[in-house]
Short mmCIF file of C-alpha atoms in Angstrom, two decimals:
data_model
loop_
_atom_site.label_atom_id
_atom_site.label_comp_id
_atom_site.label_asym_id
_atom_site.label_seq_id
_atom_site.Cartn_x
_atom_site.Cartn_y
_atom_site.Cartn_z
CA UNK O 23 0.00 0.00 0.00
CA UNK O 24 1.40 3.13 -0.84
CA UNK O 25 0.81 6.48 1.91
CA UNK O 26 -0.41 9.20 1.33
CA UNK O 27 1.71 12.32 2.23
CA UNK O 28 0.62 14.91 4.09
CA UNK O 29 0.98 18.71 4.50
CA UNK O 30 -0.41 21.57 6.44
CA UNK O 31 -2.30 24.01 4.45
CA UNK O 32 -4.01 26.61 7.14
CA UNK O 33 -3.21 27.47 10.93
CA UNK O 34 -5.22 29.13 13.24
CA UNK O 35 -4.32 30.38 17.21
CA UNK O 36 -5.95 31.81 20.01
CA UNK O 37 -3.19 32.26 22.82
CA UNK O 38 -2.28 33.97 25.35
CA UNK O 39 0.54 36.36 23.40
CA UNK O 40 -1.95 36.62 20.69
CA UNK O 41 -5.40 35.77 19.28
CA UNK O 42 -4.62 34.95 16.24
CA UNK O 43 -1.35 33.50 14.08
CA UNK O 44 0.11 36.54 13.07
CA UNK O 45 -0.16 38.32 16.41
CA UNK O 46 1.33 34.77 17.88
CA UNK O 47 3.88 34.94 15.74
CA UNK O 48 5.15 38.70 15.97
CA UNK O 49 5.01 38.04 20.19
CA UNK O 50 6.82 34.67 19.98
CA UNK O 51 9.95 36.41 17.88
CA UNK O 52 9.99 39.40 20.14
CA UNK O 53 10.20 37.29 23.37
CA UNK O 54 6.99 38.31 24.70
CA UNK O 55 5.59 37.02 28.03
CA UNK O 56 1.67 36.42 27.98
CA UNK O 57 1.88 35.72 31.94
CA UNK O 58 0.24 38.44 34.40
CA UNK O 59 -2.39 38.25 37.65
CA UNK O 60 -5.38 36.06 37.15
CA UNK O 61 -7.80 37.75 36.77
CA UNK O 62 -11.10 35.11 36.49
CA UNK O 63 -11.11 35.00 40.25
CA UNK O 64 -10.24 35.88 43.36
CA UNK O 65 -7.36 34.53 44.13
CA UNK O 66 -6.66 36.03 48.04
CA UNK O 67 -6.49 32.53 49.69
CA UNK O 68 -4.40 31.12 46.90
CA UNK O 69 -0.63 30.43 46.91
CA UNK O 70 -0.30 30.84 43.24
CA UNK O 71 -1.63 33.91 41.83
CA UNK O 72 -0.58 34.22 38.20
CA UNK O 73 -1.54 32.86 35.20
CA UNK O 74 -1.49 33.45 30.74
CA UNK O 75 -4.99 34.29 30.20
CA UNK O 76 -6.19 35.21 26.75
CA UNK O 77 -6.60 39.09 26.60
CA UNK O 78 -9.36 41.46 24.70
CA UNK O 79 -11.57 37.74 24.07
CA UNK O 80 -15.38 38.84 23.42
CA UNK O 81 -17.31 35.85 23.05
CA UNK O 82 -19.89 37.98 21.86
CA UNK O 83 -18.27 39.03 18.28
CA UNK O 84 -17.92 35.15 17.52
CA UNK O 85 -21.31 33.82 18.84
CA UNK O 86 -24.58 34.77 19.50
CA UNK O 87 -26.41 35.07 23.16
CA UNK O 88 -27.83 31.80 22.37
CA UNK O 89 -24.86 29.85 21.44
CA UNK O 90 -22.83 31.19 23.97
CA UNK O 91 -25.03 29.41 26.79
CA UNK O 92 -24.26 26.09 24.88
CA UNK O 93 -20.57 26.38 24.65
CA UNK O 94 -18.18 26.11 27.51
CA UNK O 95 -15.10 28.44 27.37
CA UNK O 96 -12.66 25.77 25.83
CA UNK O 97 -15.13 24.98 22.88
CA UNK O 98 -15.62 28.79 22.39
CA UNK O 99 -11.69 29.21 21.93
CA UNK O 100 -11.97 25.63 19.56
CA UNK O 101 -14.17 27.36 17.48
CA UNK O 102 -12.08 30.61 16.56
CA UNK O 103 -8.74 28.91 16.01
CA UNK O 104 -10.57 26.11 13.71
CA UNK O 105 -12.08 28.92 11.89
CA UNK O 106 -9.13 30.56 11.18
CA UNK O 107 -7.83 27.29 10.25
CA UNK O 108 -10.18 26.91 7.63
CA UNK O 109 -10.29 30.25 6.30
CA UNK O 110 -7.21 30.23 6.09
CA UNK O 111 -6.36 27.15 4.05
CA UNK O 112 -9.40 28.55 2.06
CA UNK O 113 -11.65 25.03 2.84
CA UNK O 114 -14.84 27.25 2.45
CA UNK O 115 -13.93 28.42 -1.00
CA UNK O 116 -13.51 25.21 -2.73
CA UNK O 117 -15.96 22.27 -4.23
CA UNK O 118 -14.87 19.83 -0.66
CA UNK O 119 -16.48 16.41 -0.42
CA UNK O 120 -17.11 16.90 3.11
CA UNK O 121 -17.56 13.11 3.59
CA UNK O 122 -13.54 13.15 3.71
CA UNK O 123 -13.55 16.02 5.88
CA UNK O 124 -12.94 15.27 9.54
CA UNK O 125 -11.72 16.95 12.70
CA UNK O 126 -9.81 15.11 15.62
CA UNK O 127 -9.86 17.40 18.97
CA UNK O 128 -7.76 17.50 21.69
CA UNK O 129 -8.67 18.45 25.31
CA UNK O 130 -6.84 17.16 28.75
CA UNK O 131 -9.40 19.06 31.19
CA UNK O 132 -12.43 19.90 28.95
CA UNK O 133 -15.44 22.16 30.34
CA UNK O 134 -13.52 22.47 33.51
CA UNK O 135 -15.27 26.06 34.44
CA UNK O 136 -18.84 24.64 33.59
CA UNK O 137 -18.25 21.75 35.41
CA UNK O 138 -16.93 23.79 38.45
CA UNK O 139 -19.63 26.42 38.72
CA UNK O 140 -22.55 24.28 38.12
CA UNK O 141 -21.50 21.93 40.88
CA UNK O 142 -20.33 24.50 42.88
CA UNK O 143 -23.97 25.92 42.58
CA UNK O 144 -25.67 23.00 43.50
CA UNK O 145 -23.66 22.33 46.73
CA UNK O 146 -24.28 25.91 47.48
CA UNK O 147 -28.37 25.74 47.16
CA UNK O 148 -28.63 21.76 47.41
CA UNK O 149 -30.89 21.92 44.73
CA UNK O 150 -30.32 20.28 41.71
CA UNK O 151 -30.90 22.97 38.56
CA UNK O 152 -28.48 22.11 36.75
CA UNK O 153 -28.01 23.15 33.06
CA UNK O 154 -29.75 21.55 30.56
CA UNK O 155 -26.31 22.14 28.51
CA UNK O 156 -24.25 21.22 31.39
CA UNK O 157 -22.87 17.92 29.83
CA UNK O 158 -22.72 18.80 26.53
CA UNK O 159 -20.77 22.12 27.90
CA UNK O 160 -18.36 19.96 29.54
CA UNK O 161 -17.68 16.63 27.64
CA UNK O 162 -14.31 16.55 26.04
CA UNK O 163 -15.39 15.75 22.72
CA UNK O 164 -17.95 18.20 22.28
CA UNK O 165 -15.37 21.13 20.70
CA UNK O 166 -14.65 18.15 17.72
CA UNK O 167 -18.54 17.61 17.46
CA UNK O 168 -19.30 21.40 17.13
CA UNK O 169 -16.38 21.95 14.48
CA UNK O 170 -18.14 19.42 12.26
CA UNK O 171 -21.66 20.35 13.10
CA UNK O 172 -20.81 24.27 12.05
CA UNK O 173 -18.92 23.41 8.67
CA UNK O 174 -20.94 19.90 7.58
CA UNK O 175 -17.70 17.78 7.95
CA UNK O 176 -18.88 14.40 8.40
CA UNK O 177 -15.57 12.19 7.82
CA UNK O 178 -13.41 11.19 11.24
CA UNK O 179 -14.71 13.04 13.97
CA UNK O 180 -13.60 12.67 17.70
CA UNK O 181 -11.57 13.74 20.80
CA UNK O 182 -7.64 13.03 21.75
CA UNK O 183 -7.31 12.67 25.48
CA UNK O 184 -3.67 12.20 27.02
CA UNK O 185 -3.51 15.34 29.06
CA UNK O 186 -0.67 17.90 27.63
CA UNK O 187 0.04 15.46 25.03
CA UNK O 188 -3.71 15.19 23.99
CA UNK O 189 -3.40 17.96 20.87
CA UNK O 190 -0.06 16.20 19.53
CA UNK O 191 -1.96 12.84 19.56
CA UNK O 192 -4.52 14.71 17.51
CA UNK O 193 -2.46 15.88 14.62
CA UNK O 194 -0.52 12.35 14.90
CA UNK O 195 -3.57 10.33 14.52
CA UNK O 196 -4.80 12.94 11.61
CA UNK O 197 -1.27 12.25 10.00
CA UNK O 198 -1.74 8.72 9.74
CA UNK O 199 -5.45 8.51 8.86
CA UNK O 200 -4.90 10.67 6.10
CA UNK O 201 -1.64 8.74 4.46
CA UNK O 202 -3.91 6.23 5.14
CA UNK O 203 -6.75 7.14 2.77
CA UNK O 204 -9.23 7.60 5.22
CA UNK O 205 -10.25 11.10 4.83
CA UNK O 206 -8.82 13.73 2.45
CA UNK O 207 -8.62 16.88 5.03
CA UNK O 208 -8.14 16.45 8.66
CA UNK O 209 -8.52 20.46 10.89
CA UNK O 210 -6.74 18.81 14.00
CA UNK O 211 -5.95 20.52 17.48
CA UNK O 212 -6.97 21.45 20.54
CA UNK O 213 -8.40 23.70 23.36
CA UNK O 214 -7.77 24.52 26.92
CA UNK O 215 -9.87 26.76 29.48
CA UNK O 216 -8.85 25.40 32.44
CA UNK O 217 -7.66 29.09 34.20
CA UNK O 218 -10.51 28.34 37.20
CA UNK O 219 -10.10 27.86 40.81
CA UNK O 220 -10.05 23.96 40.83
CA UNK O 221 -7.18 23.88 38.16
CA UNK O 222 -4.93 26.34 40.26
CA UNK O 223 -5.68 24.62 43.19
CA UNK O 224 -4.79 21.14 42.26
CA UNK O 225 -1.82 22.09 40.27
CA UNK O 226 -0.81 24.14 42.99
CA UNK O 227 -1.21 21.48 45.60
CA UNK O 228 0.80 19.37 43.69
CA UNK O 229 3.72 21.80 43.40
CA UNK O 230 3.37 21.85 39.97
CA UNK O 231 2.94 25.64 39.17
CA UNK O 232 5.23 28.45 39.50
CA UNK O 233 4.88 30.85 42.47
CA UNK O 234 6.63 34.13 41.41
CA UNK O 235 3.76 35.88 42.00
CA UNK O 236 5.47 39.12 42.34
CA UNK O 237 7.22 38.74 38.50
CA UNK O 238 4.71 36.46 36.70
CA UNK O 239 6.47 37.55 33.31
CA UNK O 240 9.38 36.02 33.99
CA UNK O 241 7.93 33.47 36.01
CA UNK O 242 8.07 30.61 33.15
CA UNK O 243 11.97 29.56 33.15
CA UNK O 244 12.38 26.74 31.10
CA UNK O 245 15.65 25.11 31.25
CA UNK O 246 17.06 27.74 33.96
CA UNK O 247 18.52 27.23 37.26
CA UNK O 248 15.80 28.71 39.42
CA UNK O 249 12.81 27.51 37.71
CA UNK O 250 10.43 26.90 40.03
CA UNK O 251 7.15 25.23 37.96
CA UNK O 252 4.95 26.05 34.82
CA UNK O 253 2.39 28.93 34.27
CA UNK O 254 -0.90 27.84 34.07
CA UNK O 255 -2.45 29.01 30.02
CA UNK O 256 -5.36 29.03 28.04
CA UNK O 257 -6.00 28.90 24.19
CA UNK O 258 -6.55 26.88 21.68
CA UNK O 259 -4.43 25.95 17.96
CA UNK O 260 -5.41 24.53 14.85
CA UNK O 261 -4.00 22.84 11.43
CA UNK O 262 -5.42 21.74 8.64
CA UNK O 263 -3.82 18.70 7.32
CA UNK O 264 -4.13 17.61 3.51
CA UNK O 265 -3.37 14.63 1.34
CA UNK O 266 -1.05 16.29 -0.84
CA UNK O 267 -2.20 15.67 -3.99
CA UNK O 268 -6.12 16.97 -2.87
CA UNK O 269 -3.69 20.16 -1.60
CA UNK O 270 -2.26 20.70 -5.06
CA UNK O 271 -5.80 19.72 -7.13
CA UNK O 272 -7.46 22.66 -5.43
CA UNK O 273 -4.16 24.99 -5.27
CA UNK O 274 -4.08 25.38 -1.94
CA UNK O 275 -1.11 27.25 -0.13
CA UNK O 276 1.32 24.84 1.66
CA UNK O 277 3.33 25.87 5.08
CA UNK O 278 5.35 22.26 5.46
CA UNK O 279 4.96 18.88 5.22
CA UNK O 280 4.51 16.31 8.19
CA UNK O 281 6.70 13.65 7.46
CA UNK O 282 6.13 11.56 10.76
CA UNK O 283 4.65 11.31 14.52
CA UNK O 284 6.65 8.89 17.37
CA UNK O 285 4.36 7.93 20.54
CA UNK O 286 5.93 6.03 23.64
CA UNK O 287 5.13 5.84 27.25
CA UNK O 288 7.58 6.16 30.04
CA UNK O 289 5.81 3.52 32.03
CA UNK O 290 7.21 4.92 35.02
CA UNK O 291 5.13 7.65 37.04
CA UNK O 292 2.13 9.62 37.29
CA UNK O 293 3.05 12.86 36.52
CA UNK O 294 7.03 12.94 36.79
CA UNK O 295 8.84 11.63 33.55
CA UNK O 296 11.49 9.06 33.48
CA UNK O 297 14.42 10.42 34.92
CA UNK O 298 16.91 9.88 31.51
CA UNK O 299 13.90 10.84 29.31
CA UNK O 300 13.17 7.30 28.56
CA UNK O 301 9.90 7.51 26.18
CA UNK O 302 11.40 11.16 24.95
CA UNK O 303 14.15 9.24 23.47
CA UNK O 304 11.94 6.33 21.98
CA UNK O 305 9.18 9.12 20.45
CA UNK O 306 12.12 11.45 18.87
CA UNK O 307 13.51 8.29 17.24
CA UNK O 308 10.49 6.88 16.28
CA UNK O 309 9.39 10.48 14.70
CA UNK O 310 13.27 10.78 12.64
CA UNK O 311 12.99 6.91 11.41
CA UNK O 312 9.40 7.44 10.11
CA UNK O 313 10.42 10.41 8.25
CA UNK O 314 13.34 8.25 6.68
CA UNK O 315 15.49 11.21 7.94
CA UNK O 316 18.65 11.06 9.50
CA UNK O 317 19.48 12.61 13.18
CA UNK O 318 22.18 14.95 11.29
CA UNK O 319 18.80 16.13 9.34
CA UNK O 320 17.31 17.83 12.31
CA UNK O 321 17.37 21.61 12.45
CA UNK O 322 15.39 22.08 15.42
CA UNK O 323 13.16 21.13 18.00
CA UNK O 324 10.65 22.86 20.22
CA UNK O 325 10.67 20.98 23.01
CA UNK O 326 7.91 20.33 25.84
CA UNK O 327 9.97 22.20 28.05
CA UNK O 328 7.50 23.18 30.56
CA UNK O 329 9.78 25.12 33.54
CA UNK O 330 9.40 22.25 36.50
CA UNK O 331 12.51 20.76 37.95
CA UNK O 332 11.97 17.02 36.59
CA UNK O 333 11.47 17.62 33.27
CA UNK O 334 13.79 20.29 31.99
CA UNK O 335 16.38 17.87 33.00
CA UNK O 336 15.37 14.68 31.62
CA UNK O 337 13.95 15.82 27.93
CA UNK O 338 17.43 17.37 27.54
CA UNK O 339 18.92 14.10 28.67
CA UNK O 340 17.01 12.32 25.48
CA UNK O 341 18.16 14.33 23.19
CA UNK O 342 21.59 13.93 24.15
CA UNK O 343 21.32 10.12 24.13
CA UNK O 344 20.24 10.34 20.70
CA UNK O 345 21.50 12.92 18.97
CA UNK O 346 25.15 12.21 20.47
CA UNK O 347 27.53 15.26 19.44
CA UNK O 348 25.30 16.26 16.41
CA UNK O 349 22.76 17.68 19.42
CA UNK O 350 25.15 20.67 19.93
CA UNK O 351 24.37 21.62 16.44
CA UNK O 352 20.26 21.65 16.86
CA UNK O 353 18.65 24.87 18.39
CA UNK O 354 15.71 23.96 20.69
CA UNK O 355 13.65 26.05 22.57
CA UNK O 356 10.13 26.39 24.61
CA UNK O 357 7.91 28.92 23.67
CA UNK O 358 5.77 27.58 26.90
CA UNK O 359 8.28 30.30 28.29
CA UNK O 360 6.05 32.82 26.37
CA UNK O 361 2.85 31.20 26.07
CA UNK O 362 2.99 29.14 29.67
CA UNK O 363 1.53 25.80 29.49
CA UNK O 364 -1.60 24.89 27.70
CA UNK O 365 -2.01 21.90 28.84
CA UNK O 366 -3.49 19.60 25.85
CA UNK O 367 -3.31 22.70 23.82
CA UNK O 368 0.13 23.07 23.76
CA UNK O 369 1.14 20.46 21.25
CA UNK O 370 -1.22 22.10 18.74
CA UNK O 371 0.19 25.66 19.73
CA UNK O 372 4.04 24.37 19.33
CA UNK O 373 3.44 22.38 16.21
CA UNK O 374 2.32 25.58 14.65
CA UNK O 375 5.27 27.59 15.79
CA UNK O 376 7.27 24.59 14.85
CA UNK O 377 5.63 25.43 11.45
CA UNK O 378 6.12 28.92 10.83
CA UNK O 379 9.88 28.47 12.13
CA UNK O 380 10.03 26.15 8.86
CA UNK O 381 8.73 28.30 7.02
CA UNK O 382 10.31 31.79 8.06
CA UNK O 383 13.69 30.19 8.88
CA UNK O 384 13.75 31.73 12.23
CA UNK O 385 13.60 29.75 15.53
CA UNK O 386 11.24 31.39 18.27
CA UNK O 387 14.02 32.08 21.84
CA UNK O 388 13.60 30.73 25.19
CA UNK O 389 13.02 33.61 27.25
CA UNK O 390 13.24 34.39 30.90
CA UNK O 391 16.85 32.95 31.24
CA UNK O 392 19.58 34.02 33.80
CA UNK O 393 21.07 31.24 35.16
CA UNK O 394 22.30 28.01 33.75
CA UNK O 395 21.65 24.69 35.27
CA UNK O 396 24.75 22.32 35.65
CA UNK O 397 22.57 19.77 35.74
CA UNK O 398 21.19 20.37 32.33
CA UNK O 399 22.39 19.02 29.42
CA UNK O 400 24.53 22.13 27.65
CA UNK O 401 22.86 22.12 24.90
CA UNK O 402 21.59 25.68 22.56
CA UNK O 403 17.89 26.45 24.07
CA UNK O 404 18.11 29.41 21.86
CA UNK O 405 17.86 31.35 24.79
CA UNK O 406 16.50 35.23 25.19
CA UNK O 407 16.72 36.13 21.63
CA UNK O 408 15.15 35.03 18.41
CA UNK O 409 17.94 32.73 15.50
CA UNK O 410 17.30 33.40 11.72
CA UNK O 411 18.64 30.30 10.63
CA UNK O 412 18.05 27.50 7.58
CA UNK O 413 15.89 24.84 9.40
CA UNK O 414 14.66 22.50 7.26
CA UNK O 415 13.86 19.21 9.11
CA UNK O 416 12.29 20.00 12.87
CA UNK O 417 10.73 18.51 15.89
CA UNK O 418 7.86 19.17 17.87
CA UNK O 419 7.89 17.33 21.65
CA UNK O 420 4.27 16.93 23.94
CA UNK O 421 4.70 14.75 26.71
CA UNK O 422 1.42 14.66 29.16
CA UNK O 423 0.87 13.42 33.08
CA UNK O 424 0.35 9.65 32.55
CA UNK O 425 3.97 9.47 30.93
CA UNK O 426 2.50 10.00 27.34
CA UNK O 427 5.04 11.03 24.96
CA UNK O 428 4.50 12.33 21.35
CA UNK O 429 7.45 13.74 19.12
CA UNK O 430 5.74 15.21 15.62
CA UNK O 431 8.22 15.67 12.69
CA UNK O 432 7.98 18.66 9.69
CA UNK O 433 10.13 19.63 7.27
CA UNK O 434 10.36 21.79 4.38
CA UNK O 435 7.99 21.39 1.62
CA UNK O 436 9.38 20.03 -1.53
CA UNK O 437 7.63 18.42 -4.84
#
C-alpha cells in the first residue's frame, strides 16, 4: 500500500501572546511574556496567583447570546482557532467532499469552568438545577462535534485525550489517517480553558505551578537554574492537514509537510517523567525513522519544556542520548516560556510555531533565562533572543501526566 503524504495548508491560534497566528507569531519572535495576575477570580487565599490568560476575548463578536449558553469556554476558543484554520487554508472556498472532511480534537481538562460552577452551585443551594447544557458544555469531545456540526464535515470526527500530550496525539492520529486514505482533510488541534479555581488549586497542591507571583512575566523559566514550575495558560491551535495531492488539485497554499509522529510511554510515574527521558528518546527516534530522515537532518526542536525541575532535565537528557555530538548543532527552545503551558493545547500551539519556524527560517528564543543549570544538558535552548537560521527538518515534543510522549516531525515542503 502506498501512503499518502501529508501537508499543512491553514493554521489558526488563540493564545495567550496573541489571538490569532500573526499576532502569535510577531510576540513569539519578540520574546513576549503572555503571563500576568489572574484575573477570572479571586485569588486572596491562593498560593499561586498568576496565570497566561487570553486578553481582549469577546465571546460575543464570535457567537450569538444563544450559542454562547451552549458552549463552555474551551469549545468557544476551539471554534475561533478552527475557523481561522479553515479560512485560512481557504476550505470554504472550494468544491470539498465533506464526507472526507474530519476533525480530531484534543482536550486534557475539557469544560472544567462549567463543570466547576454548576457543581459549585448546586452544593451551594442543594438543589439540583443544573443546566440543561451542562454535559454537553463539559464533555471533552464536544469542541470536535461542534467543528463538524458548524462546517458539515462528516468524515473522522472525535476527541484526543492524554492530558498535555492530547493535541499532539490529535495531529498524529490525523497524520496517519490521512496517508492512510481515510479522509482527504483532517482540521486537528486542541483547546484549553482550564484558568478556574479547581485547576490552580490542584496544580498548585501538587507543586506543579510556578509561584513568582510578584514577576509572573518572567515566572516561566524553562531550562534555567531557578525555575520553580509552569504557568498555568489558556488557548486553543489549529492545522489543517491535507493529502497532498487533494492540496495541489485545489491549489491550496502549503506551510510544510509532516513527514512523521513517534508515541511512547515512560511507564514509570504519574506525573514525573522518566528520569533519563526514557519515552522522549523512543518518540524522537520513532518520529526521525518514520520520516526516513537522518538525526544529522534535524534543524530544530521545540521541546515540551514546561519550567518544573523534573522535566527540563530529563527531555534534555534524550536528546543527548540520541543525537550524540550532532545535538550541539540543533537549536531547541520552549515557547511555553512565552505562552505558559496549555495543557493539551500546547502540542497544537508548538506544532504551529514549529511550522512557521520552517517556514520563516527563524527559531522562536527561550526567554526568561539568567542562570544556567549544571545539571542540564549544555545544549543551545536558543535562549532570550530570536535565531534566523536555515531549518529545514524539525521537531515538535508533547509529553502529558500519565507518561505520554508524542514527538511530531515537519520539514520543508518540496515536490
Amino acid at each position: 500500500m502506498n501512503l499518502k503524504r501529508v501537508v499543512v495548508t491553514g493554521l489558526g491560534a488563540l493564545t495567550p501572546i496573541g489571538n490569532d497566528v500573526a499576532a502569535m507569531w510577531q510576540s513569539m519572535l519578540a520574546g513576549v511574556s503572555g503571563a500576568g495576575p489572574i484575573t477570572r477570580f479571586n485569588t486572596e487565599k491562593f498560593k499561586c496567583k498568576i496565570a497566561c490568560e487570553v486578553k481582549g476575548f469577546d465571546s460575543s463578536q464570535f457567537f450569538d447570546r444563544k450559542e454562547v449558553r451552549k458552549l463552555d469556554l474551551f469549545t468557544q476558543y476551539g471554534l475561533v482557532a478552527a475557523d481561522e484554520a479553515i479560512r485560512d487554508a481557504a476550505l470554504e472556498t472550494c468544491n470539498l467532499d465533506k464526507s472526507r472532511v474530519g476533525v480530531i480534537w484534543g482536550s486534557g481538562n475539557g469544560g472544567v469552568e462549567t463543570f466547576q460552577s454548576e457543581v459549585t452551585q448546586y452544593v451551594k443551594d442543594g438543589v439540583p438545577r443544573f443546566s440543561p447544557f451542562f454535559c454537553t458544555r463539559m464533555i471533552s469531545n464536544i469542541c470536535a462535534g461542534q467543528i463538524s456540526i458548524k462546517y458539515g464535515y462528516t468524515g473522522p470526527n472525535y476527541c484526543t485525550v492524554a492530558a498535555c500530550a492530547s493535541s499532539a496525539i490529535a495531529i498524529s492520529d490525523a497524520f496517519n489517517l490521512i496517508r492512510l486514505g481515510k479522509a482527504s482533510v483532517i482540521v486537528a488541534g486542541g483547546s484549553e480553558a482550564a484558568v478556574a479555581e479547581c485547576s490552580i488549586g490542584g496544580f498548585g497542591s501538587m507543586q506543579a505551578l510556578s509561584f513568582r507571583n510578584d514577576d509572573p512575566k518572567t515566572a516561566s523559566r524553562p531550562f534555567d537554574r531557578d525555575r520553580d514550575g509552569f504557568v498555568l495558560a489558556e488557548g486553543a491551535g489549529a492545522l489543517v492537514l491535507e493529502d497532498l495531492d487533494h492540496a495541489i488539485a485545489r491549489g491550496a497554499q502549503i506551510y510544510a509537510e509532516i513527514t512523521g509522529a513517534g508515541l511512547s510511554c515512560d511507564a514509570f510515574h504519574i506525573t514525573a517523567s522518566h528520569p533519563e527521558g526514557r519515552g522522549a528518546y523512543e518518540a524522537m527516534k520513532a518520529a526521525v525513522e518514520e520520516s526516513q530522515m537522518t538525526i544529522a537532518d534535524v534543524d530544530h526542536i521545540n521541546t515540551h519544556g514546561t519550567s518544573t525541575p523534573i522535566g527540563d532535565i530529563s527531555e534534555p537528557k534524550a536528546i543527548a542520548r540520541l543525537f550524540g555530538d550532532y545535538a550541539k548543532n540543533i537549536s531547541l527552545n520552549s515557547t511555553k516560556s512565552m505562552t505558559g503551558h496549555l495543557l493539551g493545547a500546547a502540542g497544537s500551539v508548538e506544532a504551529i510555531a514549529t511550522v512557521l519556524s520552517i517556514k520563516n527560517n527563524v527559531v522562536p528564543p527561550t526567554i526568561n533565562h539568567f542562570n544556567d543549570d549544571p545539571n542540564i544538558e549544555p545544549l543551545d535552548f536558543t535562549f532570550n533572543k530570536a535565531r534566523k537560521r536555515e531549518v529545514n527538518f524539525a521537531l515538535c515534543n508533547a509529553f502529558g501526566f500519565g507518561g505520554h510522549n508524542v514527538s511530531l516531525a515537519f520539514r520543508k515542503f518540496d515536490k
